[in-house]
Amino acid sequence: MTAAEAVEAIQREMTAFARRARASAGRMHPELSLVSYTLLGHLEERGGCRATDLAAHYALDKSTVSRQVAALERAGLIERRVDPDDHRVQVLHLTGAGRQLLAQVTESRRAAFRERLADWPDEDLARFAGYLIRYNAWTPPGTTDA
Amino acid sequence: MTAAEAVEAIQREMTAFARRARASAGRMHPELSLVSYTLLGHLEERGGCRATDLAAHYALDKSTVSRQVAALERAGLIERRVDPDDHRVQVLHLTGAGRQLLAQVTESRRAAFRERLADWPDEDLARFAGYLIRYNAWTPPGTTDA
DNA sequence: ACTTCAAGTTGTACTATACAACCAGATCGG
DNA sequence: CCGATCTGGTTGTATAGTACAACTTGAAGT
């Protein structure tokens, strides 16, 4: 495979993957969309953050985040705590139920990935993971990374 | 990196990629969504096929495909030819304009990928491509692949 | 010929998304 | 201190993509 062919294949395969991801994610976990899952994961990882931070991080409009957050709150998965220092900001936190559902969905996603990758040699797994991390870490030139 | 960690990382990175792909595809090419692009690509590759085939291949509802196809036809990118052997069937073909737009978007996507992968050693490109192909080729056990 | 099957279309509904207009709290220059 | 401006967030409106169900039309089997 030449370098040009490889780039071509990477493009094709990443596109194919992206095409399927949302649909299959939706079918796997009707109760938690890919976006919601990602937002909950971010909250867990950071231990709470503002809606504006989520919007910036995922390149979503603040209105979109606002509605997602409202839905997650309605579902009892997150709660808002008004920042005492600045009454405009609401710091978002996972609730117990949110943490639990997140763990559950994460586990089931992990199981699906494990099955899919079951017969890969360890060395290939590590290299593939490394490539993906490297691929995703790339930022367009001139971008100040946040 | 242990195998378990690698699986974890692959899951995380593939999810992150999927999350961004649609949005960025939409921003790059407002005139051709990721789905439309994929459908056009399929037509080009196969040299024409039925709407039902597209639906089956991409796990989309036939109504969804019907509307996508209608939009592509309205845009003058594809045309329908009734199958003389079975008047229910419409074989879809790219038009000249469709072929041209597809080529143009493909080229611009390719340039973006090339830029992103510019400083990867050839060997890594080939291996990454191979992993992606292998990853996407997987089908759930018990599935008769079409 | 009647029934059943297959390809597509259309009606309806829902989700995710963006943009624009807006509200409310914070901050800064006078 | 006060109006101008900035920032975080919500709401109104519009659009795209999707699914499911009902329907239409043509094909095939008994």
mmCIF file of N, CA, C and O (backbone and C1' of nucleotides) in Angstrom, chain A residues 50 52 62-63 66-67 80 88 90, chain D residues 6-13 19:
data_model
loop_
_atom_site.group_PDB
_atom_site.id
_atom_site.type_symbol
_atom_site.label_atom_id
_atom_site.label_comp_id
_atom_site.label_asym_id
_atom_site.label_seq_id
_atom_site.Cartn_x
_atom_site.Cartn_y
_atom_site.Cartn_z
ATOM 1 N N ARG A 50 -19.439 24.255 33.384
ATOM 2 C CA ARG A 50 -20.513 25.134 32.946
ATOM 3 C C ARG A 50 -21.014 24.708 31.572
ATOM 4 O O ARG A 50 -20.290 24.081 30.798
ATOM 5 N N THR A 52 -21.460 26.587 29.055
ATOM 6 C CA THR A 52 -20.639 27.264 28.058
ATOM 7 C C THR A 52 -19.364 26.474 27.760
ATOM 8 O O THR A 52 -18.921 26.401 26.609
ATOM 9 N N LYS A 62 -24.626 27.184 22.036
ATOM 10 C CA LYS A 62 -25.024 27.190 23.443
ATOM 11 C C LYS A 62 -26.494 26.850 23.605
ATOM 12 O O LYS A 62 -26.888 26.292 24.634
ATOM 13 N N SER A 63 -27.292 27.161 22.602
ATOM 14 C CA SER A 63 -28.708 26.805 22.704
ATOM 15 C C SER A 63 -28.880 25.287 22.678
ATOM 16 O O SER A 63 -29.703 24.727 23.398
ATOM 17 N N SER A 66 -27.915 24.027 25.967
ATOM 18 C CA SER A 66 -28.940 24.395 26.940
ATOM 19 C C SER A 66 -30.083 23.381 26.928
ATOM 20 O O SER A 66 -30.554 22.933 27.972
ATOM 21 N N ARG A 67 -30.504 22.993 25.717
ATOM 22 C CA ARG A 67 -31.617 22.038 25.628
ATOM 23 C C ARG A 67 -31.185 20.638 26.058
ATOM 24 O O ARG A 67 -31.943 19.928 26.722
ATOM 25 N N ARG A 80 -28.042 21.281 38.559
ATOM 26 C CA ARG A 80 -27.382 22.563 38.377
ATOM 27 C C ARG A 80 -27.184 23.194 39.753
ATOM 28 O O ARG A 80 -28.087 23.192 40.575
ATOM 29 N N ARG A 88 -24.837 34.270 37.276
ATOM 30 C CA ARG A 88 -25.243 33.878 35.926
ATOM 31 C C ARG A 88 -24.908 32.421 35.667
ATOM 32 O O ARG A 88 -25.572 31.763 34.884
ATOM 33 N N GLN A 90 -24.268 28.395 36.063
ATOM 34 C CA GLN A 90 -24.782 27.210 36.728
ATOM 35 C C GLN A 90 -23.742 26.129 36.533
ATOM 36 O O GLN A 90 -23.443 25.751 35.410
ATOM 37 P P DC D 6 -18.637 45.070 24.223
ATOM 38 O "O5'" DC D 6 -18.485 43.768 25.127
ATOM 39 C "C5'" DC D 6 -17.619 43.840 26.261
ATOM 40 C "C4'" DC D 6 -17.990 42.753 27.235
ATOM 41 C "C3'" DC D 6 -18.160 41.377 26.569
ATOM 42 O "O3'" DC D 6 -17.318 40.462 27.246
ATOM 43 C "C1'" DC D 6 -19.973 41.869 28.016
ATOM 44 P P DT D 7 -17.085 38.992 26.690
ATOM 45 O "O5'" DT D 7 -17.977 38.118 27.672
ATOM 46 C "C5'" DT D 7 -17.903 38.325 29.067
ATOM 47 C "C4'" DT D 7 -18.867 37.371 29.747
ATOM 48 C "C3'" DT D 7 -19.033 36.037 29.020
ATOM 49 O "O3'" DT D 7 -19.055 35.029 30.009
ATOM 50 C "C1'" DT D 7 -21.125 37.062 29.321
ATOM 51 P P DG D 8 -19.098 33.512 29.667
ATOM 52 O "O5'" DG D 8 -20.522 33.112 30.220
ATOM 53 C "C5'" DG D 8 -20.740 33.086 31.626
ATOM 54 C "C4'" DG D 8 -22.119 32.579 31.899
ATOM 55 C "C3'" DG D 8 -22.448 31.246 31.221
ATOM 56 O "O3'" DG D 8 -23.075 30.401 32.174
ATOM 57 C "C1'" DG D 8 -24.020 32.905 30.573
ATOM 58 P P DG D 9 -23.547 28.956 31.743
ATOM 59 O "O5'" DG D 9 -25.026 29.203 31.226
ATOM 60 C "C5'" DG D 9 -25.978 29.748 32.147
ATOM 61 C "C4'" DG D 9 -27.281 30.068 31.460
ATOM 62 C "C3'" DG D 9 -27.914 28.937 30.650
ATOM 63 O "O3'" DG D 9 -29.069 28.486 31.345
ATOM 64 C "C1'" DG D 9 -28.093 31.055 29.568
ATOM 65 P P DT D 10 -30.088 27.465 30.721
ATOM 66 O "O5'" DT D 10 -31.164 28.393 29.975
ATOM 67 C "C5'" DT D 10 -31.885 29.359 30.737
ATOM 68 C "C4'" DT D 10 -33.017 29.953 29.903
ATOM 69 C "C3'" DT D 10 -33.921 28.934 29.212
ATOM 70 O "O3'" DT D 10 -35.255 29.377 29.385
ATOM 71 C "C1'" DT D 10 -33.048 30.449 27.617
ATOM 72 P P DT D 11 -36.510 28.492 28.948
ATOM 73 O "O5'" DT D 11 -37.009 29.206 27.616
ATOM 74 C "C5'" DT D 11 -37.161 30.625 27.598
ATOM 75 C "C4'" DT D 11 -37.547 31.079 26.199
ATOM 76 C "C3'" DT D 11 -38.439 30.114 25.410
ATOM 77 O "O3'" DT D 11 -39.421 30.894 24.740
ATOM 78 C "C1'" DT D 11 -36.539 30.620 24.151
ATOM 79 P P DG D 12 -40.621 30.202 23.924
ATOM 80 O "O5'" DG D 12 -40.436 30.774 22.437
ATOM 81 C "C5'" DG D 12 -40.236 32.169 22.213
ATOM 82 C "C4'" DG D 12 -39.992 32.420 20.727
ATOM 83 C "C3'" DG D 12 -40.824 31.547 19.787
ATOM 84 O "O3'" DG D 12 -41.233 32.336 18.670
ATOM 85 C "C1'" DG D 12 -38.537 31.161 19.374
ATOM 86 P P DT D 13 -42.228 31.734 17.554
ATOM 87 O "O5'" DT D 13 -41.220 31.226 16.415
ATOM 88 C "C5'" DT D 13 -40.270 32.158 15.893
ATOM 89 C "C4'" DT D 13 -39.351 31.466 14.910
ATOM 90 C "C3'" DT D 13 -40.047 30.444 13.997
ATOM 91 O "O3'" DT D 13 -39.717 30.752 12.659
ATOM 92 C "C1'" DT D 13 -38.086 29.535 14.924
ATOM 93 P P DA D 19 -33.361 5.381 9.985
ATOM 94 O "O5'" DA D 19 -34.722 5.377 10.809
ATOM 95 C "C5'" DA D 19 -34.683 5.518 12.225
ATOM 96 C "C4'" DA D 19 -36.095 5.419 12.770
ATOM 97 C "C3'" DA D 19 -36.843 4.200 12.250
ATOM 98 O "O3'" DA D 19 -37.438 3.528 13.344
ATOM 99 C "C1'" DA D 19 -38.063 6.199 11.755
#
